[in-house]
Short mmCIF file of C-alpha atoms in Angstrom, two decimals:
data_model
loop_
_atom_site.label_atom_id
_atom_site.label_comp_id
_atom_site.label_asym_id
_atom_site.label_seq_id
_atom_site.Cartn_x
_atom_site.Cartn_y
_atom_site.Cartn_z
CA UNK S 258 42.60 24.08 98.61
CA UNK S 259 45.36 21.41 97.25
CA UNK S 260 46.10 20.93 93.59
CA UNK S 261 44.65 17.59 93.78
CA UNK S 262 41.18 18.97 94.95
CA UNK S 263 41.16 21.32 92.14
CA UNK S 264 41.86 18.78 89.40
CA UNK S 265 39.24 16.50 90.94
CA UNK S 266 36.65 19.19 90.79
CA UNK S 267 37.31 20.05 87.26
CA UNK S 268 37.14 16.39 86.24
CA UNK S 269 33.55 16.14 87.75
CA UNK S 270 32.35 19.33 86.06
CA UNK S 271 33.65 18.12 82.51
CA UNK S 272 31.96 14.59 83.36
CA UNK S 273 28.47 16.64 84.15
CA UNK S 274 28.72 18.59 81.31
CA UNK S 275 29.31 15.61 78.79
CA UNK S 276 26.20 14.00 80.24
CA UNK S 277 23.99 16.62 79.38
CA UNK S 278 25.16 16.95 75.48
CA UNK S 279 22.42 15.40 72.87
CA UNK S 280 23.37 12.51 71.14
CA UNK S 281 23.40 12.72 67.19
CA UNK S 282 21.49 10.07 65.27
CA UNK S 283 20.77 8.92 61.75
CA UNK S 284 17.67 10.93 60.17
CA UNK S 285 14.25 9.85 60.07
CA UNK S 286 12.69 10.07 56.73
CA UNK S 287 9.54 8.99 54.96
CA UNK S 288 8.96 7.84 51.36
CA UNK S 289 6.05 9.93 49.25
CA UNK S 290 3.60 8.13 47.13
CA UNK S 291 4.55 7.59 43.58
CA UNK S 292 2.55 9.80 41.14
CA UNK S 293 2.14 11.17 37.50
CA UNK S 294 3.70 7.75 36.24
CA UNK S 295 4.55 7.99 32.28
CA UNK S 296 6.42 5.43 30.21
CA UNK S 297 9.87 6.91 31.17
CA UNK S 298 9.24 9.01 34.10
CA UNK S 299 7.48 9.52 37.68
CA UNK S 300 7.11 11.65 40.62
CA UNK S 301 7.93 10.88 44.28
CA UNK S 302 9.82 12.54 47.47
CA UNK S 303 9.68 12.38 50.98
CA UNK S 304 9.39 14.08 54.04
CA UNK S 305 12.19 14.75 56.77
CA UNK S 306 10.68 13.52 60.05
CA UNK S 307 13.90 13.93 61.98
CA UNK S 308 17.32 15.22 61.13
CA UNK S 309 18.81 13.18 63.82
CA UNK S 310 20.27 16.14 65.66
CA UNK S 311 22.53 17.14 62.76
CA UNK S 312 22.26 19.28 59.41
CA UNK S 313 20.99 16.95 56.60
CA UNK S 314 23.56 17.26 53.83
CA UNK S 315 21.76 15.42 50.97
CA UNK S 316 18.22 14.00 50.45
CA UNK S 317 16.18 12.66 47.59
CA UNK S 318 15.16 9.41 46.26
CA UNK S 319 16.86 6.15 45.05
CA UNK S 320 15.36 3.83 42.87
CA UNK S 321 16.31 0.21 41.14
CA UNK S 322 14.51 -2.76 39.60
CA UNK S 323 15.20 -4.71 42.93
CA UNK S 324 13.78 -4.17 46.50
CA UNK S 325 15.55 -1.50 48.89
CA UNK S 326 17.56 0.61 46.52
CA UNK S 327 20.61 2.43 48.09
CA UNK S 328 22.24 5.98 46.90
CA UNK S 329 24.60 3.29 45.03
CA UNK S 330 21.52 3.05 42.55
CA UNK S 331 19.97 5.68 40.57
CA UNK S 332 19.02 8.71 42.48
CA UNK S 333 17.97 12.28 42.65
CA UNK S 334 19.80 15.00 44.61
CA UNK S 335 17.38 17.56 45.74
CA UNK S 336 17.57 20.70 47.61
CA UNK S 337 17.89 20.58 51.59
CA UNK S 338 16.47 22.97 53.68
CA UNK S 339 12.80 21.86 53.73
CA UNK S 340 10.86 19.14 55.67
CA UNK S 341 9.21 18.07 52.44
CA UNK S 342 10.65 17.44 48.97
CA UNK S 343 9.40 16.52 45.51
CA UNK S 344 11.82 14.14 43.21
CA UNK S 345 11.56 13.64 39.67
CA UNK S 346 12.52 9.92 38.29
CA UNK S 347 13.58 9.92 34.88
CA UNK S 348 15.33 7.91 32.06
CA UNK S 349 12.95 4.88 32.98
CA UNK S 350 12.10 1.87 30.99
CA UNK S 351 8.69 1.53 29.64
CA UNK S 352 6.83 -1.45 31.15
CA UNK S 353 9.14 -2.12 33.74
CA UNK S 354 8.84 -2.38 37.57
CA UNK S 355 10.59 -0.02 39.98
CA UNK S 356 11.47 0.14 43.68
CA UNK S 357 11.97 3.49 45.35
CA UNK S 358 13.06 4.72 48.95
CA UNK S 359 13.69 8.31 50.03
CA UNK S 360 16.99 8.93 51.37
CA UNK S 361 18.47 11.58 53.72
CA UNK S 362 21.90 11.84 54.81
CA UNK S 363 23.70 13.72 58.07
CA UNK S 364 27.11 13.52 59.58
CA UNK S 365 26.15 9.90 61.13
CA UNK S 366 25.07 8.57 57.65
CA UNK S 367 22.40 7.83 55.44
CA UNK S 368 18.64 6.84 56.44
CA UNK S 369 15.91 5.53 54.01
CA UNK S 370 12.27 5.71 53.96
CA UNK S 371 10.14 2.62 53.25
CA UNK S 372 10.29 0.64 49.85
CA UNK S 373 7.33 1.40 47.48
CA UNK S 374 7.15 -0.11 43.94
CA UNK S 375 5.35 1.13 40.57
CA UNK S 376 5.34 0.12 37.07
CA UNK S 377 6.06 2.61 34.11
CA UNK S 378 3.42 2.81 31.57
CA UNK S 379 4.04 0.91 28.34
CA UNK S 380 3.89 -2.56 27.39
CA UNK S 381 4.38 -4.70 24.67
CA UNK S 382 1.83 -4.17 21.96
CA UNK S 383 -1.18 -6.58 21.60
CA UNK S 384 -1.78 -7.66 18.03
CA UNK S 385 -4.73 -9.55 16.34
CA UNK S 386 -4.79 -10.29 12.99
CA UNK S 387 -8.43 -10.53 11.51
CA UNK S 388 -9.96 -11.69 8.25
CA UNK S 389 -9.54 -9.85 4.74
CA UNK S 390 -11.97 -8.09 3.08
CA UNK S 391 -12.51 -6.78 -0.75
CA UNK S 392 -10.71 -10.00 -1.97
CA UNK S 393 -10.55 -9.98 -6.01
CA UNK S 394 -8.29 -12.02 -8.35
CA UNK S 395 -5.35 -9.40 -7.98
CA UNK S 396 -5.78 -8.03 -4.41
CA UNK S 397 -7.15 -7.97 -0.86
CA UNK S 398 -7.45 -5.51 1.99
CA UNK S 399 -5.64 -7.28 5.01
CA UNK S 400 -6.99 -6.24 8.54
CA UNK S 401 -5.91 -6.54 12.24
CA UNK S 402 -6.26 -4.51 15.53
CA UNK S 403 -3.11 -3.72 17.41
CA UNK S 404 -3.21 -1.85 21.14
CA UNK S 405 0.30 -0.12 21.63
CA UNK S 406 -0.04 -0.12 25.24
CA UNK S 407 0.95 3.67 25.74
CA UNK S 408 4.18 3.13 23.32
CA UNK S 409 4.55 4.53 19.89
CA UNK S 410 4.17 1.66 17.53
CA UNK S 411 4.96 0.99 14.07
CA UNK S 412 2.38 -1.50 12.30
CA UNK S 413 3.17 -3.36 9.19
CA UNK S 414 1.50 -6.59 7.51
CA UNK S 415 3.71 -9.63 6.44
CA UNK S 416 2.40 -11.71 3.59
CA UNK S 417 3.13 -14.81 1.33
CA UNK S 418 2.08 -17.93 0.04
CA UNK S 419 3.33 -19.97 3.34
CA UNK S 420 4.30 -18.76 6.63
CA UNK S 421 7.77 -17.65 5.74
CA UNK S 422 5.88 -14.88 4.46
CA UNK S 423 8.65 -12.99 2.68
CA UNK S 424 6.64 -9.68 1.59
CA UNK S 425 5.98 -6.65 3.88
CA UNK S 426 3.46 -3.78 3.49
CA UNK S 427 2.92 -0.79 5.69
CA UNK S 428 -0.33 -0.16 7.48
CA UNK S 429 -2.59 2.55 6.42
CA UNK S 430 -2.30 3.51 10.24
CA UNK S 431 1.35 2.96 10.24
CA UNK S 432 2.47 4.65 13.61
CA UNK S 433 -0.22 4.72 16.42
CA UNK S 434 -0.01 5.38 20.30
CA UNK S 435 -2.25 5.38 23.09
CA UNK S 436 -3.87 2.80 25.10
CA UNK S 437 -6.63 1.21 23.24
CA UNK S 438 -7.25 -1.11 20.53
CA UNK S 439 -6.86 0.55 17.16
CA UNK S 440 -8.03 -1.04 13.74
CA UNK S 441 -5.35 -1.14 11.02
CA UNK S 442 -5.37 -2.27 7.40
CA UNK S 443 -3.21 -2.43 4.43
CA UNK S 444 -4.30 -2.98 0.80
CA UNK S 445 -2.54 -5.48 -1.16
CA UNK S 446 -2.43 -5.31 -5.24
CA UNK S 447 -0.48 -7.32 -7.98
CA UNK S 448 -1.49 -10.61 -6.47
CA UNK S 449 -1.68 -14.15 -8.41
CA UNK S 450 -4.92 -15.24 -9.18
CA UNK S 451 -6.51 -18.61 -7.36
CA UNK S 452 -3.57 -18.55 -5.05
CA UNK S 453 -3.60 -18.99 -1.06
CA UNK S 454 -1.76 -16.26 1.16
CA UNK S 455 -0.60 -15.97 4.29
CA UNK S 456 -0.56 -12.98 6.38
CA UNK S 457 -0.25 -11.36 10.21
CA UNK S 458 -0.14 -8.20 11.57
CA UNK S 459 3.20 -7.00 13.08
CA UNK S 460 3.61 -4.27 15.78
CA UNK S 461 7.13 -3.03 16.60
CA UNK S 462 7.90 -0.46 19.54
CA UNK S 463 10.64 0.31 21.85
CA UNK S 464 10.27 -3.04 23.48
CA UNK S 465 10.68 -5.29 20.48
CA UNK S 466 8.91 -6.83 17.70
CA UNK S 467 5.57 -8.56 18.24
CA UNK S 468 3.50 -10.86 16.00
CA UNK S 469 -0.34 -11.57 15.55
CA UNK S 470 -1.74 -14.68 14.69
CA UNK S 471 -1.59 -16.26 10.89
CA UNK S 472 -4.56 -16.00 8.74
CA UNK S 473 -5.21 -17.18 5.11
CA UNK S 474 -7.21 -16.10 2.27
CA UNK S 475 -7.48 -17.18 -1.42
CA UNK S 476 -7.73 -15.20 -4.66
CA UNK S 477 -10.57 -16.01 -6.99
CA UNK S 478 -10.00 -16.72 -10.62
CA UNK S 479 -9.52 -13.74 -13.08
CA UNK S 480 -12.59 -12.10 -14.36
CA UNK S 481 -12.48 -11.22 -18.03
CA UNK S 482 -14.08 -8.63 -20.20
CA UNK S 483 -13.56 -5.65 -22.29
CA UNK S 484 -12.11 -2.06 -21.45
CA UNK S 485 -13.63 0.88 -23.08
CA UNK S 486 -13.40 4.58 -22.58
CA UNK S 487 -16.40 7.03 -22.69
CA UNK S 488 -15.99 9.86 -25.43
CA UNK S 489 -15.58 13.28 -24.27
CA UNK S 490 -14.67 12.07 -20.80
CA UNK S 491 -11.60 10.42 -19.03
CA UNK S 492 -13.87 7.58 -17.72
CA UNK S 493 -12.52 3.84 -18.16
CA UNK S 494 -15.31 1.40 -18.24
CA UNK S 495 -15.18 -2.55 -17.85
CA UNK S 496 -17.69 -4.87 -19.18
CA UNK S 497 -17.90 -7.75 -16.58
CA UNK S 498 -18.60 -11.03 -18.88
CA UNK S 499 -19.14 -12.74 -15.51
CA UNK S 500 -22.07 -10.34 -14.41
CA UNK S 501 -22.81 -9.10 -18.06
CA UNK S 502 -22.75 -5.62 -16.50
CA UNK S 503 -20.71 -2.42 -17.81
CA UNK S 504 -19.38 -0.43 -14.99
CA UNK S 505 -17.02 2.84 -14.52
CA UNK S 506 -13.78 1.42 -12.71
CA UNK S 507 -11.29 4.72 -13.21
CA UNK S 508 -10.54 8.17 -14.06
CA UNK S 509 -7.86 7.88 -16.29
CA UNK S 510 -6.78 11.52 -16.38
CA UNK S 511 -6.71 11.96 -20.27
CA UNK S 512 -9.75 13.11 -21.85
CA UNK S 513 -11.07 11.50 -24.97
CA UNK S 514 -12.05 14.08 -27.67
CA UNK S 515 -14.36 13.12 -30.61
CA UNK S 516 -12.54 10.81 -32.71
CA UNK S 517 -10.36 7.65 -32.77
CA UNK S 518 -8.64 6.32 -29.64
CA UNK S 519 -7.04 3.04 -29.44
CA UNK S 520 -6.58 1.25 -26.25
CA UNK S 521 -4.56 -2.06 -25.45
CA UNK S 522 -4.25 -4.21 -22.48
CA UNK S 523 -0.78 -5.49 -21.88
CA UNK S 524 0.92 -6.40 -18.49
CA UNK S 525 -1.81 -4.87 -16.07
CA UNK S 526 -1.42 -1.67 -18.22
CA UNK S 527 -3.45 0.04 -20.77
CA UNK S 528 -1.87 1.65 -23.82
CA UNK S 529 -3.74 4.59 -24.90
CA UNK S 530 -3.30 5.73 -28.60
CA UNK S 531 -4.33 9.29 -28.79
CA UNK S 532 -3.45 10.93 -32.20
CA UNK S 533 0.49 11.08 -32.10
CA UNK S 534 0.92 10.02 -28.59
CA UNK S 535 1.33 6.89 -26.64
CA UNK S 536 0.35 6.79 -22.78
CA UNK S 537 0.14 4.10 -20.38
CA UNK S 538 -2.42 3.88 -17.71
CA UNK S 539 -1.16 1.27 -14.98
CA UNK S 540 -4.20 -0.50 -13.72
CA UNK S 541 -2.79 -1.10 -10.02
CA UNK S 542 -2.04 2.39 -9.10
CA UNK S 543 -3.53 4.66 -11.54
CA UNK S 544 -0.32 6.26 -12.91
CA UNK S 545 -0.73 7.79 -16.43
CA UNK S 546 2.72 8.03 -18.17
CA UNK S 547 3.41 9.79 -21.60
CA UNK S 548 5.66 7.03 -23.32
CA UNK S 549 6.64 8.88 -26.68
CA UNK S 550 5.17 11.07 -29.37
CA UNK S 551 5.46 9.99 -32.87
CA UNK S 552 3.62 11.24 -36.18
CA UNK S 553 3.52 7.55 -37.63
CA UNK S 554 1.74 6.15 -34.92
CA UNK S 555 -1.50 4.87 -36.43
CA UNK S 556 -5.09 4.31 -36.00
CA UNK S 557 -5.08 0.82 -35.70
CA UNK S 558 -2.37 -0.93 -33.36
CA UNK S 559 -1.29 -3.88 -31.88
CA UNK S 560 1.23 -6.10 -29.96
CA UNK S 561 2.26 -9.44 -30.84
CA UNK S 562 3.40 -12.09 -28.46
CA UNK S 563 7.12 -10.88 -28.35
CA UNK S 564 5.64 -7.30 -27.41
CA UNK S 565 6.35 -5.77 -30.74
CA UNK S 566 4.16 -3.07 -31.70
CA UNK S 567 2.59 -2.86 -35.34
CA UNK S 568 0.58 0.28 -36.24
CA UNK S 569 -1.27 0.88 -39.39
CA UNK S 570 -1.04 4.53 -40.67
CA UNK S 571 -3.85 5.49 -43.00
CA UNK S 572 -3.76 8.01 -45.70
CA UNK S 573 -6.22 11.05 -45.74
CA UNK S 574 -7.97 10.01 -49.03
CA UNK S 575 -8.70 6.28 -47.21
CA UNK S 576 -7.39 4.57 -50.20
CA UNK S 577 -4.40 3.14 -48.79
CA UNK S 578 -2.46 2.83 -45.31
CA UNK S 579 1.08 1.79 -44.54
CA UNK S 580 1.92 -0.93 -41.69
CA UNK S 581 4.68 0.03 -39.53
CA UNK S 582 6.70 -2.04 -36.80
CA UNK S 583 7.49 0.19 -34.01
CA UNK S 584 10.27 0.53 -31.35
CA UNK S 585 9.00 2.06 -28.59
CA UNK S 586 11.99 2.01 -26.65
CA UNK S 587 13.99 3.89 -29.16
CA UNK S 588 10.80 5.98 -30.54
CA UNK S 589 11.44 4.69 -33.97
CA UNK S 590 9.53 3.04 -36.64
CA UNK S 591 10.09 0.90 -39.70
CA UNK S 592 7.61 0.72 -42.62
CA UNK S 593 6.87 -2.61 -43.70
CA UNK S 594 4.36 -1.94 -46.59
CA UNK S 595 1.44 -0.56 -47.95
CA UNK S 596 -2.18 -1.78 -48.13
CA UNK S 597 -4.21 -0.36 -51.09
CA UNK S 598 -7.84 -0.10 -52.23
CA UNK S 599 -11.13 1.21 -50.87
CA UNK S 600 -10.55 0.58 -47.28
CA UNK S 601 -10.90 2.13 -43.78
CA UNK S 602 -8.87 -0.50 -41.32
CA UNK S 603 -9.67 1.21 -37.90
CA UNK S 604 -8.66 -1.80 -35.86
CA UNK S 605 -6.18 -4.52 -35.75
CA UNK S 606 -5.15 -7.37 -33.54
CA UNK S 607 -2.81 -10.09 -33.13
CA UNK S 608 -4.42 -13.50 -32.00
CA UNK S 609 -2.52 -16.29 -29.88
CA UNK S 610 -0.81 -17.55 -33.14
CA UNK S 611 0.43 -14.30 -33.74
CA UNK S 612 -1.60 -13.85 -36.89
CA UNK S 613 -2.44 -10.12 -37.50
CA UNK S 614 -6.39 -9.44 -37.77
CA UNK S 615 -7.85 -6.33 -39.38
CA UNK S 616 -11.51 -4.94 -39.48
CA UNK S 617 -12.50 -2.51 -42.30
CA UNK S 618 -15.09 -0.04 -41.57
CA UNK S 619 -15.84 0.72 -45.32
CA UNK S 620 -15.72 -2.94 -46.54
CA UNK S 621 -17.57 -4.08 -43.40
CA UNK S 622 -15.57 -7.30 -43.01
CA UNK S 623 -12.57 -9.10 -41.40
CA UNK S 624 -9.22 -10.03 -42.81
CA UNK S 625 -5.67 -11.06 -42.14
CA UNK S 626 -2.73 -8.80 -42.59
CA UNK S 627 0.69 -9.82 -43.72
CA UNK S 628 3.12 -8.58 -41.42
CA UNK S 629 6.18 -8.71 -44.19
CA UNK S 630 4.50 -6.94 -46.94
CA UNK S 631 1.51 -5.26 -45.22
CA UNK S 632 -1.19 -6.26 -47.54
CA UNK S 633 -4.50 -7.55 -46.35
CA UNK S 634 -6.74 -10.63 -47.24
CA UNK S 635 -10.44 -10.48 -46.59
CA UNK S 636 -11.67 -13.83 -45.22
CA UNK S 637 -15.24 -12.90 -44.09
CA UNK S 638 -18.35 -11.82 -46.19
CA UNK S 639 -19.48 -8.42 -45.78
CA UNK S 640 -21.66 -7.86 -42.75
CA UNK S 641 -24.50 -5.51 -42.02
CA UNK S 642 -22.51 -3.40 -39.48
CA UNK S 643 -21.37 -0.02 -41.39
CA UNK S 644 -19.08 1.45 -38.57
CA UNK S 645 -16.84 -1.52 -37.32
CA UNK S 646 -13.88 -0.01 -35.35
CA UNK S 647 -11.39 -1.42 -33.21
CA UNK S 648 -10.58 -5.17 -32.81
CA UNK S 649 -9.75 -7.62 -29.99
CA UNK S 650 -9.97 -11.37 -29.51
CA UNK S 651 -10.45 -13.62 -26.55
CA UNK S 652 -8.28 -15.89 -28.15
CA UNK S 653 -10.75 -18.56 -27.92
CA UNK S 654 -11.84 -18.44 -31.44
CA UNK S 655 -13.61 -14.95 -31.36
CA UNK S 656 -12.93 -11.39 -32.77
CA UNK S 657 -14.71 -8.46 -31.25
CA UNK S 658 -15.27 -5.10 -32.77
CA UNK S 659 -17.39 -1.97 -31.68
CA UNK S 660 -20.04 -0.83 -34.29
CA UNK S 661 -20.81 2.63 -33.75
CA UNK S 662 -23.47 2.35 -36.47
CA UNK S 663 -26.97 0.37 -36.18
CA UNK S 664 -26.98 -1.76 -33.94
CA UNK S 665 -24.38 0.14 -31.58
CA UNK S 666 -22.41 -2.26 -29.72
CA UNK S 667 -19.99 -4.98 -29.31
CA UNK S 668 -19.82 -7.28 -32.51
CA UNK S 669 -18.41 -10.81 -32.13
CA UNK S 670 -17.19 -12.66 -35.22
CA UNK S 671 -16.66 -16.42 -35.05
CA UNK S 672 -13.32 -17.23 -36.80
CA UNK S 673 -14.35 -20.80 -37.57
CA UNK S 674 -17.62 -20.42 -38.76
CA UNK S 675 -17.28 -16.78 -40.42
CA UNK S 676 -20.22 -15.49 -38.66
CA UNK S 677 -20.78 -12.33 -36.80
CA UNK S 678 -23.53 -10.88 -34.49
CA UNK S 679 -24.26 -8.24 -31.82
CA UNK S 680 -22.87 -9.53 -28.64
CA UNK S 681 -23.33 -6.70 -26.22
CA UNK S 682 -25.51 -3.42 -26.99
CA UNK S 683 -23.89 -0.04 -26.06
CA UNK S 684 -26.36 3.08 -26.10
CA UNK S 685 -23.71 5.61 -25.41
CA UNK S 686 -20.41 6.62 -27.34
CA UNK S 687 -17.38 4.87 -26.57
CA UNK S 688 -13.62 5.00 -27.61
CA UNK S 689 -11.41 2.05 -27.61
CA UNK S 690 -11.88 -1.80 -27.18
CA UNK S 691 -9.82 -4.46 -25.67
CA UNK S 692 -10.25 -7.80 -23.99
CA UNK S 693 -8.47 -8.52 -20.69
CA UNK S 694 -8.42 -9.49 -17.05
CA UNK S 695 -10.18 -7.29 -14.50
CA UNK S 696 -7.24 -5.66 -12.81
CA UNK S 697 -8.78 -5.01 -9.13
#
């Protein structure tokens, strides 16, 4: 056979062999449905339907916020070697739409499955501001509802005298989660009487800050009455002059023994004079604080309009007493003078004109004390009330004292007419007496 014939046979055989070899193509892959969707993750995956005639070198899912994502976007790189695979999508943004495609790569290139979309859990919270409840002259309870929509949400209220608000208070339910409406509330104190306030609920989560609707409420006028403490207890009572009822309003935290305990209202606090100790009880938050201890603290005490404290220290024989001006800040006192005679002054009170009134238990009458000398001038007749102790005023022309004898109760003295009468009967034994606004 010639060399030419041999070469021709070789070329024909190579051509026939080449025509029988299978062509390699892109893989065929399907995208699995989306499952286990949370605020920041989901599960998907895929199935390798065909490897295209070549080994699969990479597979997984890819995702993006737009349709038909590619491996240039976010993707998983899962283990090759199985026809079906599961992929975990992570670090997603809550409340967002994502598109997902499975992918598979061989020597020819990368093929993709169908585009599927889903929305991660978590949306902006929904907030509704509701009407207040428990409104008083100094406080109110704000209300609202918030659905956190599957994202941890911090809840507060804004409030103020206009829609600029200006003040913020945490809700009692400060941080909430889940996917249902939650009732939220906040208690306000220290408000001004007869004032209109605006408020709204505010919810904050990873998607931003969201506001409820604006609502308003108006605080009523102050209710005035008398503060007293029940003997042998730490119970604080208030005599409401609007309803003419006496009710327990707080447990002060200091037990009142038998004996003299003076109380004075000033700037939303009760000053409690108990022996040689002076304490304050905050009517807004219930905080009891020992201010000082000093042996010159007396049995009758009162603040003037400048906030200066005067106290009367009675001697044991009840024939004289010394008037002191007290410096609370420095815990020092200055003796002003001595009042002599058969007297037992167990109550003093400055009126709006800075006159210092006193009531004498033994003399059974009212008088004015000289704050320069400590002497007393009686200005009333003797009344048939044998145990008048404590003294307060409504700054409207009347003094009030507590008579522990018969009849038992609060005696009102008319300064202009110089008359006295039983104003409010009390059956049980109490200590201290001062006129002031109801703090709630």
